[in-house]
mmCIF file of C-alpha atoms and ligand atoms in Angstrom:
data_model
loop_
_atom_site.group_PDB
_atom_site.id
_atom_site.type_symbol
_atom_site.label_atom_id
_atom_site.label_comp_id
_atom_site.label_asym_id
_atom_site.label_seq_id
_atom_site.Cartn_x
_atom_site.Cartn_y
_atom_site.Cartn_z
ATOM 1 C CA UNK N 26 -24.073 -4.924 15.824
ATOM 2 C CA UNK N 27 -24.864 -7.311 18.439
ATOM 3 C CA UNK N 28 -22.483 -9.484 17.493
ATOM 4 C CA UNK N 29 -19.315 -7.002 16.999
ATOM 5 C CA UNK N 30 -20.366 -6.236 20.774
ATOM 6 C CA UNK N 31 -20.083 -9.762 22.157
ATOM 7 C CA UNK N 32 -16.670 -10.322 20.039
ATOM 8 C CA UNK N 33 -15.498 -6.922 21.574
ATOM 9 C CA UNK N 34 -16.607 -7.867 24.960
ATOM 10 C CA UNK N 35 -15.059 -11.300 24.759
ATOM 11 C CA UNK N 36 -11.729 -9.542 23.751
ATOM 12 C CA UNK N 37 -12.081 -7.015 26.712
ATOM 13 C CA UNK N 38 -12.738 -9.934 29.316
ATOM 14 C CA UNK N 39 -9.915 -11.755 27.918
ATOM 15 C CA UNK N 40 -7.724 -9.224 28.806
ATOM 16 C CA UNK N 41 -9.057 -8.996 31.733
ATOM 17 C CA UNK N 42 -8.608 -11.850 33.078
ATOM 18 C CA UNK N 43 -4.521 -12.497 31.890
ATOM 19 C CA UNK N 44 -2.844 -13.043 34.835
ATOM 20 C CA UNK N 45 0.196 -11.304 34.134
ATOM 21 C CA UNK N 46 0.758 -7.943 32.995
ATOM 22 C CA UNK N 47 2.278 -8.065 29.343
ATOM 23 C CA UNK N 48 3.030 -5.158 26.845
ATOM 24 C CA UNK N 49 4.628 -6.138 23.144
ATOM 25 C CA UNK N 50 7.693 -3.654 22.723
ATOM 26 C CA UNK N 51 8.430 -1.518 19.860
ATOM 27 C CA UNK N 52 10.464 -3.657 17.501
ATOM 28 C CA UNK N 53 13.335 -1.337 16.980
ATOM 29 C CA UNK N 54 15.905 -3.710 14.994
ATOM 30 C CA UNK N 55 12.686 -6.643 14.141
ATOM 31 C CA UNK N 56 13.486 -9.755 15.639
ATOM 32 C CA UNK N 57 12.882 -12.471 13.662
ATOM 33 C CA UNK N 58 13.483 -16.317 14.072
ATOM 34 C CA UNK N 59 14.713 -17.377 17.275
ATOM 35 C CA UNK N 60 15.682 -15.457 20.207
ATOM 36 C CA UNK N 61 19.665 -16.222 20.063
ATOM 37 C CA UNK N 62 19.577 -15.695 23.689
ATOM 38 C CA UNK N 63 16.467 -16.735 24.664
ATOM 39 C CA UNK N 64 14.812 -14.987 27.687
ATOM 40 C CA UNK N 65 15.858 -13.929 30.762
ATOM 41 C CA UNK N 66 14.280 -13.690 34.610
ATOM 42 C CA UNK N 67 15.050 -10.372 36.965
ATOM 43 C CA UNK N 68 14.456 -11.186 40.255
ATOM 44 C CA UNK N 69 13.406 -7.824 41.523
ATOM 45 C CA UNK N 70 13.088 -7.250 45.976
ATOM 46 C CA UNK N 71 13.426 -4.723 48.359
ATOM 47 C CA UNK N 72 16.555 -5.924 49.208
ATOM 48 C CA UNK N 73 18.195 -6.320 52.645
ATOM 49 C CA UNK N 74 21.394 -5.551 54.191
ATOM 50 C CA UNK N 75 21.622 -8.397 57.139
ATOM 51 C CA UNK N 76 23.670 -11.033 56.184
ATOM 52 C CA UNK N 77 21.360 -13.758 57.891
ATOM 53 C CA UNK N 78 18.251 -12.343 55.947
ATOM 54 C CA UNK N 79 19.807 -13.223 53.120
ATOM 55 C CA UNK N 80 19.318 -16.705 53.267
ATOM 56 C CA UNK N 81 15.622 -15.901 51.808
ATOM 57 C CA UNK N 82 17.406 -14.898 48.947
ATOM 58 C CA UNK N 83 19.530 -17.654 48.405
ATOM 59 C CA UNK N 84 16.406 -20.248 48.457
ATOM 60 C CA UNK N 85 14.872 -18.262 45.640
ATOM 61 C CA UNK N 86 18.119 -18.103 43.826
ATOM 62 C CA UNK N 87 18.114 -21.817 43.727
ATOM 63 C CA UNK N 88 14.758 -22.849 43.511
ATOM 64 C CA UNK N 89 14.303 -20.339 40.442
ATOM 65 C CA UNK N 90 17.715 -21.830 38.648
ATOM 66 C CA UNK N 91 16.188 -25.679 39.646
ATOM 67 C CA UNK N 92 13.016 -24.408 37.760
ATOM 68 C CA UNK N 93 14.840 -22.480 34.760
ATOM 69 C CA UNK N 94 18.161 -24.740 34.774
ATOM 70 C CA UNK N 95 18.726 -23.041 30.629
ATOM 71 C CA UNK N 96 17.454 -19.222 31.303
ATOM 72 C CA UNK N 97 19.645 -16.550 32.783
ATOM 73 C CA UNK N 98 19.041 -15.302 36.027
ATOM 74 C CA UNK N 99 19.566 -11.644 37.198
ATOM 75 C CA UNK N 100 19.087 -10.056 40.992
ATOM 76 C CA UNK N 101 18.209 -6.397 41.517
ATOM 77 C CA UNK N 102 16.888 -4.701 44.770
ATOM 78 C CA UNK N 103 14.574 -1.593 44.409
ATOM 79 C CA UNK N 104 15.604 0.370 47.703
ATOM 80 C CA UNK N 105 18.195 2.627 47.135
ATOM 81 C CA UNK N 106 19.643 2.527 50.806
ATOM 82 C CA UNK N 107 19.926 -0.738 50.743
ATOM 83 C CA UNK N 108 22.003 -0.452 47.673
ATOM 84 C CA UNK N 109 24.113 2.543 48.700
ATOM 85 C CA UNK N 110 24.788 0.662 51.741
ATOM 86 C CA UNK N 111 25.739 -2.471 50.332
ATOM 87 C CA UNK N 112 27.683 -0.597 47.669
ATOM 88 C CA UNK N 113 29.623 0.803 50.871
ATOM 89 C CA UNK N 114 30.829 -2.707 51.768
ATOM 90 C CA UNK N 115 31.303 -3.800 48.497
ATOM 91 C CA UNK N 116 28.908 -5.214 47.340
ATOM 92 C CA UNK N 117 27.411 -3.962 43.725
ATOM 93 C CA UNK N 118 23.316 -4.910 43.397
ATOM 94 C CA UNK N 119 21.386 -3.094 40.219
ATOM 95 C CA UNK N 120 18.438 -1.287 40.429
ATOM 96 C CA UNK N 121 15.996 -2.801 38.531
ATOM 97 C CA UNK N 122 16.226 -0.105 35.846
ATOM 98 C CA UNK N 123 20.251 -0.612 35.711
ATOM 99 C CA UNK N 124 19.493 -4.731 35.425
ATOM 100 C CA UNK N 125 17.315 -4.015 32.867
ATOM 101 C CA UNK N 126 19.487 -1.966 30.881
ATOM 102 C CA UNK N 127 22.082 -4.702 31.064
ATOM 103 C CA UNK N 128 19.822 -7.269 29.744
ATOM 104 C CA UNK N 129 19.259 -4.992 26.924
ATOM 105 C CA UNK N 130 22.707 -4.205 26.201
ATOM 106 C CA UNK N 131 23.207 -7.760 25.830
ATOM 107 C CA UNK N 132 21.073 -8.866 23.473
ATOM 108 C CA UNK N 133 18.135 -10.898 25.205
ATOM 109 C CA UNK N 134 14.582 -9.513 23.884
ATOM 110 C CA UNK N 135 12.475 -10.894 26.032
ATOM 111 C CA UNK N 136 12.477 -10.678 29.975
ATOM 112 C CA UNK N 137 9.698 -11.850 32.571
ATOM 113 C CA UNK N 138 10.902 -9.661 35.539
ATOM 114 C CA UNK N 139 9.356 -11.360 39.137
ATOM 115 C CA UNK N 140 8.522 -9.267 41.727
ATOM 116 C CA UNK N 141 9.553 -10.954 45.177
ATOM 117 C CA UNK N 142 7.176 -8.217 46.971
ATOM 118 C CA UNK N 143 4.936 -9.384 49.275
ATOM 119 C CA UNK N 144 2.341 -7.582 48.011
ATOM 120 C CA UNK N 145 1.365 -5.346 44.542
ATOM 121 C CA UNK N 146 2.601 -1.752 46.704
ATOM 122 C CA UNK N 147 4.635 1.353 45.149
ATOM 123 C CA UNK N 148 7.457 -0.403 44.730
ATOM 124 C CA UNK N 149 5.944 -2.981 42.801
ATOM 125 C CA UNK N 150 4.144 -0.387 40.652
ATOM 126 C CA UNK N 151 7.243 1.708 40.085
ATOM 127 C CA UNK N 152 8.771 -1.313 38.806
ATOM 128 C CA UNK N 153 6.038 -2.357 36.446
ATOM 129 C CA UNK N 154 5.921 1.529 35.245
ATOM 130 C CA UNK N 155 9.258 1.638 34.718
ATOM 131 C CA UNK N 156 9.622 -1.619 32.774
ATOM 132 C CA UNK N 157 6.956 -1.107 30.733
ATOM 133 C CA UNK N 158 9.162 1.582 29.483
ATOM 134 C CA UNK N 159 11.780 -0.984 28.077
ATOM 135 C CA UNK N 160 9.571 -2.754 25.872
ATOM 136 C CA UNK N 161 8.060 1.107 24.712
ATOM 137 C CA UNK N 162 11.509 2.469 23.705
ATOM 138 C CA UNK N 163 12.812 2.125 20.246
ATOM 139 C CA UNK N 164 15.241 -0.583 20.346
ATOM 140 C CA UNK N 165 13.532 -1.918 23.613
ATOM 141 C CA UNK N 166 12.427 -6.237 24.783
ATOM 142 C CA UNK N 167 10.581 -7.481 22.404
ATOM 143 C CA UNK N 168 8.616 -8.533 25.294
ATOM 144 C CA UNK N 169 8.884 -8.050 28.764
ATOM 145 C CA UNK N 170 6.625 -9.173 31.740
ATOM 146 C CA UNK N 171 6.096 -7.792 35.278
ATOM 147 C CA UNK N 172 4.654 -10.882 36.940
ATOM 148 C CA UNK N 173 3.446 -10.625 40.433
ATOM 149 C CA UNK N 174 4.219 -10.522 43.833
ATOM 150 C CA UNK N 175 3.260 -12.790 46.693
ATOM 151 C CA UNK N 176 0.050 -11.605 47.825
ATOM 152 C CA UNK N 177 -1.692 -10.122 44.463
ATOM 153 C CA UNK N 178 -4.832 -12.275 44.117
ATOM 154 C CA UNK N 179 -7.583 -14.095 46.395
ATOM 155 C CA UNK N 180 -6.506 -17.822 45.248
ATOM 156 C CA UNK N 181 -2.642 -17.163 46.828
ATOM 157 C CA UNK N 182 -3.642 -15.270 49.606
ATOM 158 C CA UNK N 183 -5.774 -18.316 50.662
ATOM 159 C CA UNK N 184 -3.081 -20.600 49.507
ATOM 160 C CA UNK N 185 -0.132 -18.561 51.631
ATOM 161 C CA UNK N 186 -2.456 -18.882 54.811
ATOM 162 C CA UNK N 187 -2.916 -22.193 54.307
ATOM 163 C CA UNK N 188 1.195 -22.554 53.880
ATOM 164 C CA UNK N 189 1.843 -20.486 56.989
ATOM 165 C CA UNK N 190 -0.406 -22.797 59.095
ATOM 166 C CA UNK N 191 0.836 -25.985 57.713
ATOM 167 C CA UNK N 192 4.783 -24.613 57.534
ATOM 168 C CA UNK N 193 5.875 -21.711 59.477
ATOM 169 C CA UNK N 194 3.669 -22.380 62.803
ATOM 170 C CA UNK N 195 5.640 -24.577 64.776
ATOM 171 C CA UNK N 196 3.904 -27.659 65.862
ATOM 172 C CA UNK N 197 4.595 -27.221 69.329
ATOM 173 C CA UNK N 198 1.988 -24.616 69.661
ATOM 174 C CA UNK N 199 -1.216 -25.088 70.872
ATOM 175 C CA UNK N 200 -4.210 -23.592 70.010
ATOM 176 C CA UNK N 201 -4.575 -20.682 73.089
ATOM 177 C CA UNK N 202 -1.562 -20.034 72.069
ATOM 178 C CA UNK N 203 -1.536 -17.135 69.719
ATOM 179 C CA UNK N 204 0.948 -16.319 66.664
ATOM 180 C CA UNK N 205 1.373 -12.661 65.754
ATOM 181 C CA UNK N 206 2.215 -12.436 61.876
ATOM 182 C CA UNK N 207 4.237 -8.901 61.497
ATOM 183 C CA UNK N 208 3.616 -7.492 57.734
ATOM 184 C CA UNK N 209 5.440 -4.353 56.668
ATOM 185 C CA UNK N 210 2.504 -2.262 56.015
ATOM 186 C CA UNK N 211 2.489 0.716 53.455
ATOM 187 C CA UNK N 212 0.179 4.485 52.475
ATOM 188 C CA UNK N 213 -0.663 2.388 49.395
ATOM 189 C CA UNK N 214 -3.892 0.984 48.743
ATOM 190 C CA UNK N 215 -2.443 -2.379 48.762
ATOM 191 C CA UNK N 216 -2.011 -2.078 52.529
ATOM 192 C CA UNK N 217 -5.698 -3.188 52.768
ATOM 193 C CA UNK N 218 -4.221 -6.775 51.505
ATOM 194 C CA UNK N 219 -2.829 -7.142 55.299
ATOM 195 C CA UNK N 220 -6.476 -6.622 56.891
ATOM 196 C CA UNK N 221 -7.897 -9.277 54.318
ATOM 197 C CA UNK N 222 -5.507 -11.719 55.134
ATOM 198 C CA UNK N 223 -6.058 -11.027 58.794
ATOM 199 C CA UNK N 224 -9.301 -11.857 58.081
ATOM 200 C CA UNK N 225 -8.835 -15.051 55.966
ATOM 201 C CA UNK N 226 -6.369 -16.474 59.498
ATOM 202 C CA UNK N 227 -9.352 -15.599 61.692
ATOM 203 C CA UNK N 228 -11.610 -17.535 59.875
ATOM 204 C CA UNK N 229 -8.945 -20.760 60.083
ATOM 205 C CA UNK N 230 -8.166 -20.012 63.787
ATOM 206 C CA UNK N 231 -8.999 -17.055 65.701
ATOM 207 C CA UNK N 232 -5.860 -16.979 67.655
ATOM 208 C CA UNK N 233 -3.440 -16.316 64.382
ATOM 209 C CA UNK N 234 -3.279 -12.309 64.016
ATOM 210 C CA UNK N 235 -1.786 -10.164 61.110
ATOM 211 C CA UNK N 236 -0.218 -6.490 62.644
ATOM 212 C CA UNK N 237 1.860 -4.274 60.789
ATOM 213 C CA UNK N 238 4.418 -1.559 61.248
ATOM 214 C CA UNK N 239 3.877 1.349 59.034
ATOM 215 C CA UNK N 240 0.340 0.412 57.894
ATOM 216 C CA UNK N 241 -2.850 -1.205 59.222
ATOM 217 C CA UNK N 242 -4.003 -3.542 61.076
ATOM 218 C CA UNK N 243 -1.595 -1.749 63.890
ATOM 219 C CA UNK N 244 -0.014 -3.770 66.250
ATOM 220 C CA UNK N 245 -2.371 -1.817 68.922
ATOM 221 C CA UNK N 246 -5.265 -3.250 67.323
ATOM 222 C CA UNK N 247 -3.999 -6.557 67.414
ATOM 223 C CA UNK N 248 -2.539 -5.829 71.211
ATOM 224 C CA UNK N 249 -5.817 -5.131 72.308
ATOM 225 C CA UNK N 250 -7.691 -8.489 70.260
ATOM 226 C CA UNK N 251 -4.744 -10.216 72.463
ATOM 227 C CA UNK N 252 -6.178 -8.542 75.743
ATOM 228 C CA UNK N 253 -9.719 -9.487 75.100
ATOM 229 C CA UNK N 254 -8.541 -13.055 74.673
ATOM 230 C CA UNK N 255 -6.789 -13.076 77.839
ATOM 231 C CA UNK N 256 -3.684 -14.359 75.503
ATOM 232 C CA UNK N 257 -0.626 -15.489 77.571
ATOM 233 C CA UNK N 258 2.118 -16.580 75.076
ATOM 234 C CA UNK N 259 2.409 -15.710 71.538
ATOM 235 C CA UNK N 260 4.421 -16.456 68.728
ATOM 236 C CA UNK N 261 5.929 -13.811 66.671
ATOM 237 C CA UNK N 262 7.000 -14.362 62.986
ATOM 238 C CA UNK N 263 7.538 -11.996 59.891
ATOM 239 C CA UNK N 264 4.965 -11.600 56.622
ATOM 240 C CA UNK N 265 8.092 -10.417 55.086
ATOM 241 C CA UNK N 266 9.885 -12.463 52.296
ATOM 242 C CA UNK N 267 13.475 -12.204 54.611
ATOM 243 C CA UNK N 268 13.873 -11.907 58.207
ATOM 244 C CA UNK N 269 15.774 -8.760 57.841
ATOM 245 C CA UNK N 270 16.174 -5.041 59.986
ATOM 246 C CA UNK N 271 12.388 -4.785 61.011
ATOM 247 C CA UNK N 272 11.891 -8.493 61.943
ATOM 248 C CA UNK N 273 15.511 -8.186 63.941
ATOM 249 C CA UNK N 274 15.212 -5.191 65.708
ATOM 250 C CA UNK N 275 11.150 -3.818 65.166
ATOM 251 C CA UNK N 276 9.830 -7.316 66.013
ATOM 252 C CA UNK N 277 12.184 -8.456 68.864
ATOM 253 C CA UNK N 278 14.371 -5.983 69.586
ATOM 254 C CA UNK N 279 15.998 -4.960 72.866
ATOM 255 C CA UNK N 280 14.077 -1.362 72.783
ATOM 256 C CA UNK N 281 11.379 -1.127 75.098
ATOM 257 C CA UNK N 282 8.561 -0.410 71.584
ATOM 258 C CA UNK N 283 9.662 -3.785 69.907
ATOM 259 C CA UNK N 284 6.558 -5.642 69.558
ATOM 260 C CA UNK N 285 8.346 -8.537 71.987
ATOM 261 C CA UNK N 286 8.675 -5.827 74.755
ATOM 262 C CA UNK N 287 5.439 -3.979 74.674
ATOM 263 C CA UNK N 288 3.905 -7.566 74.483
ATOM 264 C CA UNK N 289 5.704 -8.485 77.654
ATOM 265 C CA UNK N 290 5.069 -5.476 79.167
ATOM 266 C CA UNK N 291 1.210 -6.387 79.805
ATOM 267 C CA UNK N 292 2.084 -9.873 80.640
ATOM 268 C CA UNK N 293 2.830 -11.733 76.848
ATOM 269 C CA UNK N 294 5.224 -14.131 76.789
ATOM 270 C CA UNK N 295 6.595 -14.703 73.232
ATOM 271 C CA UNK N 296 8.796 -16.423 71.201
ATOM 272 C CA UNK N 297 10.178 -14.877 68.274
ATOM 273 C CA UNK N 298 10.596 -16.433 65.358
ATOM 274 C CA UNK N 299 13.457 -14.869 62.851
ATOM 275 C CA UNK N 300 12.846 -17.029 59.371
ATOM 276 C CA UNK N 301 11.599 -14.655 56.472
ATOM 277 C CA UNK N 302 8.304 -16.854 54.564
ATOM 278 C CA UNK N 303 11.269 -16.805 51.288
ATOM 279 C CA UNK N 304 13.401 -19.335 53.494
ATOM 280 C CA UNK N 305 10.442 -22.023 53.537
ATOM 281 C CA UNK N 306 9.997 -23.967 49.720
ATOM 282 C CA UNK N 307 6.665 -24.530 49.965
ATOM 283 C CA UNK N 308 5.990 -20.368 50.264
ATOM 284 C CA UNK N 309 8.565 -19.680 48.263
ATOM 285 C CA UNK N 310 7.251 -22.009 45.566
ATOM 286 C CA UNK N 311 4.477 -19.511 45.116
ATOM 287 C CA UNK N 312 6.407 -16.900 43.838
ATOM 288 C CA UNK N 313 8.196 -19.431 41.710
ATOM 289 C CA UNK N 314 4.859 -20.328 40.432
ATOM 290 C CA UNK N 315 3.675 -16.679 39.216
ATOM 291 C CA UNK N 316 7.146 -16.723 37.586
ATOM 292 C CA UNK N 317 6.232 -19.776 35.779
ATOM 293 C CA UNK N 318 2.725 -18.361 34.656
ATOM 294 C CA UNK N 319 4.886 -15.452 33.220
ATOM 295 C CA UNK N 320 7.518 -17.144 31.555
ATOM 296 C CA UNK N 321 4.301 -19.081 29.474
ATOM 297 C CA UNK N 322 3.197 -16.075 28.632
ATOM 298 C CA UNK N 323 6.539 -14.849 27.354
ATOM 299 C CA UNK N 324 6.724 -17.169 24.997
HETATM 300 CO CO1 LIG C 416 10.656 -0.818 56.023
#
């Protein structure tokens, strides 16, 4: 009895502690021998309809077809407005669901799909729900994985601080200097992420702040740490994978509420920094990296 308890709790911790989210499919036509196609990566992200932004996208494009030179590579965004608008100019992106049904349509049987989310929010779960789905259905993947985003686990969030310092702060700064890190922010649980990894910078340097826009901490609280310090200049810079509509016009904007202007309003100076944390290869490299644990596992 003991024993069938230790085996089962070996099994259980096991799973546990598999980095990736995997689910077997239902084997609808039995695929046996080798995949004739061999897998396939979705690249799965909000999405973003500034031109300039996209240059985040383009780095992960390349760095993901440098690090899978033989597996085909798919795009899809997971806002809708972005695609509608997009659509509207031309411009044809999948939904994830859509991409996915491609994929299937065409044979491959096993996908890892990479979440380029910053962190594991709604969007990231709605994606993992819903392609979980196409390795349930009869005639679904074989296998398909939902591997991670950015921010989904203590080792990367102390490895992306550690980035940021050494690769987004510009050297030129010194250390009364503060740098404001803008994160999206979200009603999901997940939104908590932000306050840890405010936390983890304050430990490193007690001038680097994390704010966000729709979540917490709020850029009040982080105006008011900036008071106490009797901060003069900051640096602003997005948590966001591109440096898209909220870093452009939410971050340093013209309107009076862009954090730029109500930080020069009580006497901040700051410099703005528009570079989304996909454009730099050593933080984009960690996403690559979860992809990499995935694609193991997909074998
Ligand atoms: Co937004």
């Amino acid at each position: 009895m003991y024993r069938q308890i230790k085996a089962l709790l070996t099994i259980l911790l096991f799973c546990l502690l598999l980095p990736v989210f995997s689910f077997a499919g239902a084997h609808g036509g039995g695929h046996t021998g080798p995949d004739p196609k061999g897998p396939a990566i979705l690249l799965v992200t909000f999405g973003t309809s500034v031109p300039s932004a996209k240059a985040s996208f383009d780095n992960i494009d390349k760095l993901t077809k440098e690090a899978f030179p033989k597996v085909e590579v798919r795009w899809a965004y997971t806002s809708s407005i972005i695609r509608n608008k997009l659509a509207k100019q031309g411009t044809m992106i999948d939904s994830p669901e859509v991409a996915l049904a491609k994929l299937m349509a065409e044979g491959y049987s096993k996908v890892a799909v990479q979440s380029l989310h910053m962190i594991p929010g709604a969007e990231f779960h709605d994606t993992y729900v819903n392609a979980k789905m196409f390795g349930d259905m009869v005639g679904g993947f074989e296998k398909i994985i939902v591997s991670y985003p950015l921010l989904a686990s203590n080792e990367n969030m102390d490895r992306v601080v550690d980035l940021i310092i050494a690769n987004i702060i510009p050297k030129t700064r010194t250390k009364d200097e503060a740098v404001v890190l803008m994160g999206h922010g979200t009603h999901h649980t997940s939104d908590a992420i932000y306050s840890a990894m405010m936390y983890k910078f304050q430990k490193k340097d007690t001038n680097i702040y994390v704010g966000t826009i729709e979540g917490n901490p709020t850029f009040d609280e982080v105006k008011e740490m900036l008071v106490t310090k009797g901060t003069k200049k900051a640096y602003l810079i997005p948590l966001m994978s591109v440096a898209g509509d909220h870093s452009i016009n939410d971050m340093s904007g013209p309107e009076d509420d862009s954090w730029l202007n109500m930080l020069k309003a009580i006497g901040i100076e700051s410099i703005a920094i528009q570079k989304g944390v996909a454009e730099y290869d050593a933080l984009a490299n960690v996403w690559i990296d979860n992809l990499k644990n995935a694609m193991k596992h997909l074998q």
